[in-house]
Tab-separated table of C-alpha atoms in Angstrom:
chain	number	residue	atom	x	y	z
M	15	UNK	CA	13.454	-21.289	-19.119
M	16	UNK	CA	11.265	-18.421	-20.326
M	17	UNK	CA	7.664	-18.791	-19.321
M	18	UNK	CA	6.510	-18.126	-22.874
M	19	UNK	CA	8.276	-21.324	-23.851
M	20	UNK	CA	6.641	-23.156	-20.979
M	21	UNK	CA	3.191	-22.078	-22.149
M	22	UNK	CA	3.901	-23.534	-25.554
M	23	UNK	CA	5.299	-26.762	-24.207
M	24	UNK	CA	2.440	-29.183	-24.771
M	25	UNK	CA	4.642	-32.288	-24.883
M	26	UNK	CA	4.545	-35.017	-22.287
M	27	UNK	CA	7.674	-33.599	-20.661
M	28	UNK	CA	6.995	-32.364	-17.144
M	29	UNK	CA	7.936	-28.705	-16.660
M	30	UNK	CA	8.719	-27.220	-13.277
M	31	UNK	CA	8.350	-23.441	-12.864
M	32	UNK	CA	8.854	-21.094	-9.951
M	33	UNK	CA	6.005	-19.109	-8.447
M	34	UNK	CA	7.832	-15.950	-9.608
M	35	UNK	CA	7.567	-17.136	-13.216
M	36	UNK	CA	3.888	-17.969	-12.723
M	37	UNK	CA	3.025	-14.586	-11.222
M	38	UNK	CA	5.049	-12.798	-13.907
M	39	UNK	CA	3.035	-14.625	-16.577
M	40	UNK	CA	-0.258	-13.784	-14.844
M	41	UNK	CA	0.783	-10.125	-14.909
M	42	UNK	CA	-0.938	-7.116	-13.359
M	43	UNK	CA	-4.703	-6.904	-13.553
M	44	UNK	CA	-8.010	-6.934	-11.682
M	45	UNK	CA	-6.817	-9.663	-9.309
M	46	UNK	CA	-3.962	-7.557	-7.893
M	47	UNK	CA	-6.166	-4.487	-7.750
M	48	UNK	CA	-8.665	-6.331	-5.555
M	49	UNK	CA	-5.897	-7.399	-3.184
M	50	UNK	CA	-4.563	-3.820	-3.228
M	51	UNK	CA	-7.899	-2.428	-2.056
M	52	UNK	CA	-8.248	-4.958	0.742
M	53	UNK	CA	-4.658	-4.518	1.944
M	54	UNK	CA	-4.695	-0.766	1.325
M	55	UNK	CA	-7.717	-0.203	3.515
M	56	UNK	CA	-5.733	-1.852	6.316
M	57	UNK	CA	-3.177	0.923	5.868
M	58	UNK	CA	-6.006	3.461	6.007
M	59	UNK	CA	-7.142	1.819	9.244
M	60	UNK	CA	-3.601	2.000	10.649
M	61	UNK	CA	-3.422	5.720	9.885
M	62	UNK	CA	-6.840	6.537	11.303
M	63	UNK	CA	-6.367	4.506	14.501
M	64	UNK	CA	-3.017	6.194	15.176
M	65	UNK	CA	-3.956	9.708	14.051
M	66	UNK	CA	-7.175	9.782	16.075
M	67	UNK	CA	-5.084	9.686	19.258
M	68	UNK	CA	-4.075	13.327	18.918
M	69	UNK	CA	-7.754	14.306	18.851
M	70	UNK	CA	-9.149	11.769	21.300
M	71	UNK	CA	-6.579	12.322	24.050
M	72	UNK	CA	-7.169	16.089	24.181
M	73	UNK	CA	-10.937	15.718	23.928
M	74	UNK	CA	-11.185	13.196	26.759
M	75	UNK	CA	-8.665	15.105	28.835
M	76	UNK	CA	-11.160	17.956	28.766
M	77	UNK	CA	-14.378	15.906	29.042
M	78	UNK	CA	-13.213	13.377	31.649
M	79	UNK	CA	-10.759	15.609	33.506
M	80	UNK	CA	-7.754	13.373	32.774
M	81	UNK	CA	-4.253	14.305	33.877
M	82	UNK	CA	-1.433	14.869	31.394
M	83	UNK	CA	0.029	11.474	32.314
M	84	UNK	CA	-3.294	9.704	31.738
M	85	UNK	CA	-3.656	11.358	28.333
M	86	UNK	CA	-0.113	10.304	27.428
M	87	UNK	CA	-0.798	6.754	28.591
M	88	UNK	CA	-3.835	6.617	26.310
M	89	UNK	CA	-1.527	7.210	23.345
M	90	UNK	CA	1.296	5.005	24.598
M	91	UNK	CA	-0.952	1.986	25.172
M	92	UNK	CA	-1.760	1.782	21.443
M	93	UNK	CA	1.919	1.673	20.501
M	94	UNK	CA	2.585	-0.807	23.310
M	95	UNK	CA	-0.176	-3.045	21.968
M	96	UNK	CA	1.124	-2.772	18.419
M	97	UNK	CA	4.627	-3.700	19.597
M	98	UNK	CA	3.292	-6.942	21.087
M	99	UNK	CA	1.006	-7.485	18.101
M	100	UNK	CA	3.755	-7.256	15.492
M	101	UNK	CA	5.713	-10.031	17.190
M	102	UNK	CA	2.640	-12.243	17.565
M	103	UNK	CA	1.365	-11.769	14.011
M	104	UNK	CA	4.815	-12.279	12.510
M	105	UNK	CA	4.971	-15.744	14.038
M	106	UNK	CA	1.308	-16.439	13.316
M	107	UNK	CA	1.528	-15.391	9.650
M	108	UNK	CA	4.590	-17.529	8.935
M	109	UNK	CA	3.247	-20.636	10.688
M	110	UNK	CA	-0.514	-20.547	10.089
M	111	UNK	CA	-0.839	-18.525	6.899
M	112	UNK	CA	-1.049	-14.941	5.660
M	113	UNK	CA	-4.823	-14.955	5.185
M	114	UNK	CA	-5.778	-16.030	8.749
M	115	UNK	CA	-3.378	-13.423	10.186
M	116	UNK	CA	-4.826	-10.747	7.890
M	117	UNK	CA	-8.412	-11.498	8.909
M	118	UNK	CA	-7.627	-11.825	12.630
M	119	UNK	CA	-5.912	-8.414	12.653
M	120	UNK	CA	-8.898	-6.808	10.919
M	121	UNK	CA	-11.330	-8.461	13.331
M	122	UNK	CA	-9.458	-7.224	16.414
M	123	UNK	CA	-9.165	-3.638	15.170
M	124	UNK	CA	-12.815	-3.489	14.114
M	125	UNK	CA	-14.151	-5.122	17.285
M	126	UNK	CA	-12.168	-3.116	19.819
M	127	UNK	CA	-12.306	0.060	17.723
M	128	UNK	CA	-16.097	-0.076	17.872
M	129	UNK	CA	-15.981	-1.122	21.545
M	130	UNK	CA	-14.020	2.065	22.338
M	131	UNK	CA	-17.143	4.062	21.532
M	132	UNK	CA	-18.914	2.318	24.408
M	133	UNK	CA	-16.156	2.783	26.994
M	134	UNK	CA	-17.548	4.280	30.193
M	135	UNK	CA	-14.301	4.927	32.037
M	136	UNK	CA	-10.592	5.434	31.643
M	137	UNK	CA	-9.392	1.867	32.507
M	138	UNK	CA	-11.848	0.297	30.060
M	139	UNK	CA	-10.868	2.698	27.310
M	140	UNK	CA	-7.145	2.049	27.802
M	141	UNK	CA	-7.770	-1.704	27.630
M	142	UNK	CA	-9.754	-1.373	24.401
M	143	UNK	CA	-7.108	0.863	22.812
M	144	UNK	CA	-4.352	-1.605	23.765
M	145	UNK	CA	-6.216	-4.332	21.885
M	146	UNK	CA	-6.699	-2.019	18.906
M	147	UNK	CA	-2.941	-1.505	18.939
M	148	UNK	CA	-2.431	-5.268	19.143
M	149	UNK	CA	-4.482	-5.653	15.956
M	150	UNK	CA	-2.675	-2.764	14.275
M	151	UNK	CA	0.530	-4.713	14.856
M	152	UNK	CA	-0.783	-7.325	12.402
M	153	UNK	CA	-1.234	-4.898	9.523
M	154	UNK	CA	2.224	-5.722	8.204
M	155	UNK	CA	0.721	-9.021	6.976
M	156	UNK	CA	-1.608	-7.529	4.308
M	157	UNK	CA	1.355	-5.616	2.910
M	158	UNK	CA	3.317	-8.860	2.547
M	159	UNK	CA	0.296	-10.602	1.007
M	160	UNK	CA	0.087	-7.908	-1.658
M	161	UNK	CA	3.855	-8.059	-2.261
M	162	UNK	CA	3.739	-11.830	-2.796
M	163	UNK	CA	1.131	-11.490	-5.571
M	164	UNK	CA	3.050	-8.847	-7.551
M	165	UNK	CA	5.173	-9.572	-10.644
M	166	UNK	CA	8.805	-8.547	-10.248
M	167	UNK	CA	8.508	-6.071	-13.114
M	168	UNK	CA	5.739	-4.136	-11.321
M	169	UNK	CA	6.596	-4.643	-7.671
M	170	UNK	CA	8.477	-1.457	-6.792
M	171	UNK	CA	5.877	1.034	-8.005
M	172	UNK	CA	2.805	-1.036	-7.159
M	173	UNK	CA	3.911	-1.614	-3.566
M	174	UNK	CA	4.152	2.143	-3.167
M	175	UNK	CA	0.559	2.582	-4.347
M	176	UNK	CA	-0.553	1.114	-1.041
M	177	UNK	CA	0.880	4.177	0.693
M	178	UNK	CA	-1.852	6.302	-0.902
M	179	UNK	CA	-4.221	4.536	1.461
M	180	UNK	CA	-2.133	5.635	4.462
M	181	UNK	CA	-2.280	9.230	3.267
M	182	UNK	CA	-6.031	8.862	2.743
M	183	UNK	CA	-6.325	7.807	6.378
M	184	UNK	CA	-4.198	10.767	7.477
M	185	UNK	CA	-6.547	13.114	5.641
M	186	UNK	CA	-9.752	11.313	6.624
M	187	UNK	CA	-9.067	11.471	10.362
M	188	UNK	CA	-9.173	15.278	10.710
M	189	UNK	CA	-12.190	15.298	8.391
M	190	UNK	CA	-13.999	12.842	10.667
M	191	UNK	CA	-12.981	14.950	13.665
M	192	UNK	CA	-14.237	18.144	12.030
M	193	UNK	CA	-17.590	16.539	11.249
M	194	UNK	CA	-18.239	14.740	14.535
M	195	UNK	CA	-16.131	15.848	17.517
M	196	UNK	CA	-18.358	18.761	18.478
M	197	UNK	CA	-21.302	16.341	18.489
M	198	UNK	CA	-19.768	13.217	20.048
M	199	UNK	CA	-16.308	11.708	20.252
M	200	UNK	CA	-17.972	8.285	20.202
M	201	UNK	CA	-19.234	8.830	16.652
M	202	UNK	CA	-15.715	9.928	15.719
M	203	UNK	CA	-14.242	6.670	17.049
M	204	UNK	CA	-16.819	4.571	15.173
M	205	UNK	CA	-16.037	6.319	11.875
M	206	UNK	CA	-12.320	5.646	12.359
M	207	UNK	CA	-13.046	1.913	12.759
M	208	UNK	CA	-15.001	1.677	9.485
M	209	UNK	CA	-12.005	1.343	7.062
M	210	UNK	CA	-10.733	-1.780	8.821
M	211	UNK	CA	-14.204	-3.296	8.948
M	212	UNK	CA	-14.518	-2.856	5.169
M	213	UNK	CA	-11.016	-4.261	4.668
M	214	UNK	CA	-11.894	-7.381	6.637
M	215	UNK	CA	-15.029	-7.983	4.586
M	216	UNK	CA	-13.063	-7.533	1.357
M	217	UNK	CA	-10.364	-9.858	2.689
M	218	UNK	CA	-12.889	-12.621	3.329
M	219	UNK	CA	-14.345	-12.283	-0.169
M	220	UNK	CA	-11.345	-11.376	-2.324
M	221	UNK	CA	-7.985	-12.259	-0.759
M	222	UNK	CA	-6.766	-15.883	-1.005
M	223	UNK	CA	-3.854	-17.472	0.805
M	224	UNK	CA	-0.379	-16.683	-0.525
M	225	UNK	CA	0.740	-19.340	-3.062
M	226	UNK	CA	4.323	-18.864	-1.867
M	227	UNK	CA	3.330	-19.760	1.688
M	228	UNK	CA	1.307	-22.746	0.488
M	229	UNK	CA	4.256	-24.054	-1.540
M	230	UNK	CA	6.532	-23.645	1.470
M	231	UNK	CA	4.137	-25.997	3.276
M	232	UNK	CA	3.994	-28.504	0.410
M	233	UNK	CA	0.388	-27.657	-0.556
M	234	UNK	CA	1.010	-27.619	-4.312
M	235	UNK	CA	-2.506	-28.164	-5.599
M	236	UNK	CA	-3.947	-25.344	-3.455
M	237	UNK	CA	-1.217	-22.986	-4.658
M	238	UNK	CA	-1.810	-23.917	-8.286
M	239	UNK	CA	-5.570	-23.485	-7.877
M	240	UNK	CA	-5.108	-19.954	-6.519
M	241	UNK	CA	-2.748	-19.041	-9.365
M	242	UNK	CA	-5.268	-20.395	-11.885
M	243	UNK	CA	-7.983	-18.231	-10.319
M	244	UNK	CA	-5.700	-15.202	-10.451
M	245	UNK	CA	-4.961	-15.827	-14.134
M	246	UNK	CA	-8.655	-16.146	-14.880
M	247	UNK	CA	-9.410	-12.895	-13.022
M	248	UNK	CA	-6.773	-11.159	-15.162
M	249	UNK	CA	-8.374	-12.411	-18.362
M	250	UNK	CA	-5.849	-15.174	-19.085
M	251	UNK	CA	-6.855	-18.748	-19.900
M	252	UNK	CA	-5.593	-20.791	-16.912
M	253	UNK	CA	-5.620	-24.003	-18.963
M	254	UNK	CA	-3.092	-22.456	-21.329
M	255	UNK	CA	-0.950	-20.982	-18.604
M	256	UNK	CA	-1.028	-23.966	-16.252
M	257	UNK	CA	-1.560	-26.965	-18.471
M	258	UNK	CA	-1.294	-30.526	-17.199
M	259	UNK	CA	2.494	-30.764	-17.641
M	260	UNK	CA	3.257	-27.706	-15.510
M	261	UNK	CA	4.132	-28.136	-11.837
M	262	UNK	CA	5.250	-25.540	-9.333
M	263	UNK	CA	8.724	-25.522	-7.893
M	264	UNK	CA	8.988	-26.048	-4.146
M	265	UNK	CA	9.617	-22.983	-2.031
M	266	UNK	CA	12.421	-23.447	0.472
M	267	UNK	CA	10.968	-24.965	3.631
M	268	UNK	CA	12.577	-23.906	6.876
M	269	UNK	CA	11.272	-23.733	10.403
M	270	UNK	CA	11.162	-20.023	11.165
M	271	UNK	CA	11.137	-18.241	14.464
M	272	UNK	CA	12.430	-15.002	15.849
M	273	UNK	CA	15.908	-16.428	16.525
M	274	UNK	CA	16.258	-17.400	12.853
M	275	UNK	CA	16.506	-13.699	12.042
M	276	UNK	CA	19.735	-13.579	14.048
M	277	UNK	CA	21.209	-16.666	12.406
M	278	UNK	CA	24.317	-16.332	10.253
M	279	UNK	CA	22.190	-16.182	7.113
M	280	UNK	CA	20.028	-13.242	8.189
M	281	UNK	CA	21.890	-11.489	11.024
M	282	UNK	CA	23.478	-8.667	9.024
M	283	UNK	CA	20.336	-7.733	7.112
M	284	UNK	CA	18.160	-8.037	10.201
M	285	UNK	CA	20.277	-5.718	12.358
M	286	UNK	CA	20.491	-3.033	9.686
M	287	UNK	CA	16.757	-3.340	8.994
M	288	UNK	CA	15.996	-2.960	12.689
M	289	UNK	CA	18.185	0.125	12.840
M	290	UNK	CA	16.489	1.594	9.775
M	291	UNK	CA	12.993	0.967	11.134
M	292	UNK	CA	13.820	2.290	14.608
M	293	UNK	CA	15.295	5.460	13.144
M	294	UNK	CA	12.580	5.956	10.533
M	295	UNK	CA	9.782	5.713	13.121
M	296	UNK	CA	11.430	8.190	15.477
M	297	UNK	CA	12.052	10.469	12.502
M	298	UNK	CA	8.548	10.185	11.042
M	299	UNK	CA	6.533	10.627	14.237
M	300	UNK	CA	9.120	12.974	15.732
M	301	UNK	CA	8.885	15.273	12.716
M	302	UNK	CA	5.099	15.442	13.055
M	303	UNK	CA	5.416	16.269	16.758
M	304	UNK	CA	8.174	18.819	16.201
M	305	UNK	CA	6.267	20.620	13.449
M	306	UNK	CA	3.160	20.693	15.652
M	307	UNK	CA	5.210	22.133	18.511
M	308	UNK	CA	6.723	24.842	16.320
M	309	UNK	CA	3.397	26.050	14.957
M	310	UNK	CA	1.248	25.385	18.019
M	311	UNK	CA	3.509	25.684	21.047
M	312	UNK	CA	0.572	26.701	23.249
M	313	UNK	CA	-1.829	24.022	21.969
M	314	UNK	CA	-2.858	22.914	25.451
M	315	UNK	CA	-3.939	26.486	26.293
M	316	UNK	CA	-6.095	26.952	23.198
M	317	UNK	CA	-9.645	28.115	23.739
M	318	UNK	CA	-12.347	25.482	23.785
M	319	UNK	CA	-15.722	25.677	22.102
M	320	UNK	CA	-19.020	25.784	23.962
M	321	UNK	CA	-19.126	21.982	24.224
M	322	UNK	CA	-15.756	21.837	25.960
M	323	UNK	CA	-14.010	20.362	22.903
M	324	UNK	CA	-10.482	21.744	22.338
M	325	UNK	CA	-9.986	23.938	19.301
M	326	UNK	CA	-8.040	22.267	16.485
M	327	UNK	CA	-6.462	23.987	13.495
M	328	UNK	CA	-7.868	21.632	10.879
M	329	UNK	CA	-6.501	23.696	7.985
M	330	UNK	CA	-2.921	23.371	9.229
M	331	UNK	CA	-3.358	19.623	9.762
M	332	UNK	CA	-4.613	19.161	6.198
M	333	UNK	CA	-1.707	21.168	4.726
M	334	UNK	CA	0.819	19.137	6.706
M	335	UNK	CA	-0.728	15.815	5.642
M	336	UNK	CA	-0.811	16.874	1.980
M	337	UNK	CA	3.001	16.907	1.959
M	338	UNK	CA	2.845	13.114	2.091
M	339	UNK	CA	1.047	13.068	-1.258
M	340	UNK	CA	3.947	14.946	-2.870
M	341	UNK	CA	6.517	12.657	-1.254
M	342	UNK	CA	4.661	9.567	-2.397
M	343	UNK	CA	4.288	10.813	-5.975
M	344	UNK	CA	8.000	11.590	-6.197
M	345	UNK	CA	9.141	8.225	-4.836
M	346	UNK	CA	6.736	6.283	-7.087
M	347	UNK	CA	8.378	7.867	-10.112
M	348	UNK	CA	11.964	7.426	-8.907
M	349	UNK	CA	12.251	4.250	-6.801
M	350	UNK	CA	12.812	1.914	-9.753
M	351	UNK	CA	15.338	4.227	-11.394
M	352	UNK	CA	17.278	5.307	-8.286
M	353	UNK	CA	16.940	2.015	-6.448
M	354	UNK	CA	15.782	1.211	-2.920
M	355	UNK	CA	18.982	2.005	-1.037
M	356	UNK	CA	19.805	5.398	-2.640
M	357	UNK	CA	16.177	6.496	-2.283
M	358	UNK	CA	16.180	5.755	1.451
M	359	UNK	CA	19.563	7.332	2.130
M	360	UNK	CA	18.694	10.519	0.229
M	361	UNK	CA	15.266	10.852	1.847
M	362	UNK	CA	16.502	10.431	5.418
M	363	UNK	CA	19.447	12.776	4.910
M	364	UNK	CA	17.291	15.527	3.396
M	365	UNK	CA	14.501	14.976	5.923
M	366	UNK	CA	16.870	15.286	8.875
M	367	UNK	CA	18.654	18.314	7.436
M	368	UNK	CA	15.408	20.146	6.713
M	369	UNK	CA	14.029	19.419	10.186
M	370	UNK	CA	17.280	20.615	11.802
M	371	UNK	CA	17.125	23.817	9.744
M	372	UNK	CA	13.474	24.293	10.659
M	373	UNK	CA	14.244	23.835	14.358
M	374	UNK	CA	17.041	26.415	14.249
M	375	UNK	CA	15.095	29.013	12.248
M	376	UNK	CA	12.033	28.639	14.464
M	377	UNK	CA	14.047	30.157	17.315
M	378	UNK	CA	15.126	33.231	15.338
M	379	UNK	CA	12.253	34.016	12.951
M	380	UNK	CA	8.484	33.958	12.878
M	381	UNK	CA	8.257	34.136	9.083
M	382	UNK	CA	5.333	31.785	8.491
M	383	UNK	CA	6.054	31.239	4.797
M	384	UNK	CA	9.639	30.082	5.428
M	385	UNK	CA	8.739	27.820	8.320
M	386	UNK	CA	5.744	26.340	6.514
M	387	UNK	CA	7.845	25.569	3.420
M	388	UNK	CA	10.534	23.832	5.482
M	389	UNK	CA	7.980	21.809	7.447
M	390	UNK	CA	6.134	20.817	4.264
M	391	UNK	CA	9.223	19.429	2.533
M	392	UNK	CA	10.482	17.826	5.731
M	393	UNK	CA	7.227	15.833	5.936
M	394	UNK	CA	7.511	14.969	2.227
M	395	UNK	CA	11.009	13.490	2.611
M	396	UNK	CA	9.947	11.555	5.709
M	397	UNK	CA	7.143	10.008	3.681
M	398	UNK	CA	9.517	9.143	0.835
M	399	UNK	CA	11.973	7.370	3.111
M	400	UNK	CA	9.344	5.426	5.042
M	401	UNK	CA	7.621	4.232	1.836
M	402	UNK	CA	10.814	2.783	0.380
M	403	UNK	CA	11.747	1.168	3.699
M	404	UNK	CA	8.436	-0.723	3.672
M	405	UNK	CA	9.023	-1.884	0.085
M	406	UNK	CA	12.623	-2.895	0.690
M	407	UNK	CA	11.784	-4.929	3.794
M	408	UNK	CA	9.151	-7.004	1.995
M	409	UNK	CA	11.654	-7.747	-0.801
M	410	UNK	CA	14.685	-8.673	1.299
M	411	UNK	CA	13.307	-11.618	3.269
M	412	UNK	CA	12.377	-14.932	1.675
M	413	UNK	CA	9.006	-16.653	2.108
M	414	UNK	CA	9.741	-18.712	5.209
M	415	UNK	CA	10.800	-15.710	7.308
M	416	UNK	CA	9.207	-12.783	5.485
M	417	UNK	CA	6.331	-12.099	7.844
M	418	UNK	CA	8.439	-12.766	10.956
M	419	UNK	CA	11.199	-10.511	9.644
M	420	UNK	CA	8.856	-7.750	8.547
M	421	UNK	CA	6.934	-7.940	11.812
M	422	UNK	CA	10.094	-7.749	13.930
M	423	UNK	CA	11.226	-4.702	11.960
M	424	UNK	CA	7.789	-3.162	12.396
M	425	UNK	CA	8.086	-3.830	16.137
M	426	UNK	CA	11.298	-1.799	16.201
M	427	UNK	CA	9.404	0.959	14.432
M	428	UNK	CA	6.628	0.846	17.006
M	429	UNK	CA	9.243	1.090	19.733
M	430	UNK	CA	10.656	4.190	18.070
M	431	UNK	CA	7.168	5.671	17.817
M	432	UNK	CA	6.611	4.960	21.525
M	433	UNK	CA	9.695	6.947	22.547
M	434	UNK	CA	9.454	9.793	20.017
M	435	UNK	CA	7.240	12.046	22.216
M	436	UNK	CA	9.824	11.876	24.999
M	437	UNK	CA	12.669	12.766	22.625
M	438	UNK	CA	10.863	15.651	20.946
M	439	UNK	CA	8.615	16.939	23.710
M	440	UNK	CA	9.235	17.928	27.272
M	441	UNK	CA	11.445	20.850	28.184
M	442	UNK	CA	13.991	20.312	25.405
M	443	UNK	CA	14.754	23.436	23.406
M	444	UNK	CA	14.120	23.367	19.651
M	445	UNK	CA	17.894	23.495	19.136
M	446	UNK	CA	18.230	20.311	21.193
M	447	UNK	CA	15.303	18.694	19.396
M	448	UNK	CA	16.752	19.549	15.981
M	449	UNK	CA	20.169	18.187	16.922
M	450	UNK	CA	18.734	14.927	18.305
M	451	UNK	CA	16.572	14.417	15.234
M	452	UNK	CA	19.476	15.137	12.860
M	453	UNK	CA	21.615	12.534	14.640
M	454	UNK	CA	18.793	9.977	14.421
M	455	UNK	CA	18.347	10.657	10.712
M	456	UNK	CA	22.089	10.208	10.091
M	457	UNK	CA	21.939	6.882	11.939
M	458	UNK	CA	18.927	5.814	9.846
M	459	UNK	CA	20.666	6.728	6.583
M	460	UNK	CA	23.767	4.778	7.692
M	461	UNK	CA	21.698	1.639	8.367
M	462	UNK	CA	19.767	1.978	5.093
M	463	UNK	CA	23.029	2.367	3.185
M	464	UNK	CA	24.120	-1.097	4.354
M	465	UNK	CA	20.952	-2.878	3.220
M	466	UNK	CA	21.113	-5.006	0.034
M	467	UNK	CA	19.716	-3.442	-3.125
M	468	UNK	CA	16.576	-5.300	-4.256
M	469	UNK	CA	15.647	-3.304	-7.363
M	470	UNK	CA	14.786	-5.647	-10.234
M	471	UNK	CA	15.340	-8.800	-8.205
M	472	UNK	CA	12.784	-11.546	-7.672
M	473	UNK	CA	11.194	-11.155	-4.257
M	474	UNK	CA	13.492	-12.466	-1.529
M	475	UNK	CA	16.468	-12.809	-3.930
M	476	UNK	CA	19.066	-10.614	-2.267
M	477	UNK	CA	22.751	-10.806	-1.523
M	478	UNK	CA	22.115	-13.422	1.163
M	479	UNK	CA	20.200	-15.912	-0.982
M	480	UNK	CA	21.783	-19.110	-2.072
M	481	UNK	CA	21.750	-18.176	-5.748
M	482	UNK	CA	24.403	-15.570	-5.129
M	483	UNK	CA	27.902	-16.614	-6.113
M	484	UNK	CA	30.473	-15.734	-3.527
M	485	UNK	CA	34.079	-14.851	-4.284
M	486	UNK	CA	36.561	-14.296	-1.491
M	487	UNK	CA	38.769	-11.224	-1.663
M	488	UNK	CA	42.477	-11.774	-1.902
M	489	UNK	CA	42.988	-10.910	1.731
M	490	UNK	CA	40.325	-13.413	2.780
M	491	UNK	CA	38.471	-10.782	4.807
M	492	UNK	CA	35.613	-9.982	2.490
M	493	UNK	CA	33.679	-11.137	-0.520
M	494	UNK	CA	31.682	-9.880	-3.428
M	495	UNK	CA	28.352	-11.273	-4.611
M	496	UNK	CA	28.015	-11.547	-8.391
M	497	UNK	CA	24.526	-11.835	-9.782
M	498	UNK	CA	23.345	-12.856	-13.198
M	499	UNK	CA	22.948	-9.209	-14.198
M	500	UNK	CA	26.534	-8.400	-13.252
M	501	UNK	CA	25.833	-6.287	-10.195
M	502	UNK	CA	28.372	-6.634	-7.390
M	503	UNK	CA	27.728	-6.048	-3.722
M	504	UNK	CA	30.476	-6.197	-1.093
M	505	UNK	CA	29.785	-7.682	2.317
M	506	UNK	CA	31.359	-9.451	5.268
M	507	UNK	CA	31.365	-13.204	4.711
M	508	UNK	CA	30.858	-16.363	6.608
M	509	UNK	CA	33.602	-18.880	6.044
M	510	UNK	CA	31.960	-20.851	3.206
M	511	UNK	CA	32.343	-20.228	-0.491
M	512	UNK	CA	28.616	-20.305	-1.132
M	513	UNK	CA	25.769	-19.175	1.116
M	514	UNK	CA	23.059	-21.775	1.596
């Protein structure tokens, strides 16, 4: 039933609508923009807390006389904390609500980010940074909150807008370093904690609980109240949209835990998502490290200023980060026309090929213009692929496992980020690095190719939902899923005729 007809139905007949219909009728407006700012600043916080490591580790290595291993551990402890945090917050968000998980993550990052500035020794600092990483692991939740408030017709592009906040964090971090590091690294750390503090305050004031999650827990009146508030914020009369005869359809209620992701219903999607996230993280962070190595192979021997702070090439860092703006702009304008799967496959293939070419040419030429161009576009394609992977993951899983599924995938990404310095750095030649990274990108593209296409589908309605009609092939070994719009997707089946 079209929602326009529901709005006009003022009879005594009770009308049941889905939350997708309700959000579609509410449309895009000030309500979603408020949620975007709160969730987006979490992405800014993620970028700043991760990017500051490259500055902080070198600065403290000089000021505190740390060994190379201690400096590396300072970076690794953040990714280790985020790995644990993603698993915790996935469970917490699915069982206790998106909003509490959102606010807890912000509180941890802000508290321990500020506490870092008061660290007096290496063990204390490592402990604080681990807890910052633990909070960073929960930043997948704000992304899912934003996704669950978006109409299907706007979801693809609007979800990508949140990536502008990541790029803002990538650009803000070297700016903060430029302004403060020569004065005090403690001021630098405090500035990097500010975006998450602001996000938490905005979350308290502006971000409600997800109506989808509330419905999955049988809390109908709370869900309807939030949707009425959202309609009012968007300039729509809630009494017209949600009159007395309108009730919300139940969301599927299932007990979700980590093992559910490996059940027959979700196993295929989960394994390919994990492979995509593992590969994308190694590719994204590995590309940054490889480009840095090519252009600054003797970084550790750079001269220091009079205060003992290492010299950083801020101009080069800004140029490299600006490539992400181009990648984001391109994918925003193509993701809904090309689709999620083709966009990911193309981005990872081009990103890996360009990085391999850059690695080879760096050993035979010192032409700065050629190398800079290759590194710029390699970063742009990495950004394109990672953006679409985030969007696709939020769309594939249904409400009862979305945060757990997204968090587990994010954990695989954090694991890839943890190992990327060992794959790219060390004594490996650039030929070896380029070959390893090309193989990883091919693996990532393969996994992304086997994900279900979610373009134009209601959130969570993919080839494994129970509204897909399953037809067995003649040989009984496969099936095709036929949707209402006529799109077919082939997959390996369970034994039943219809997936439930």
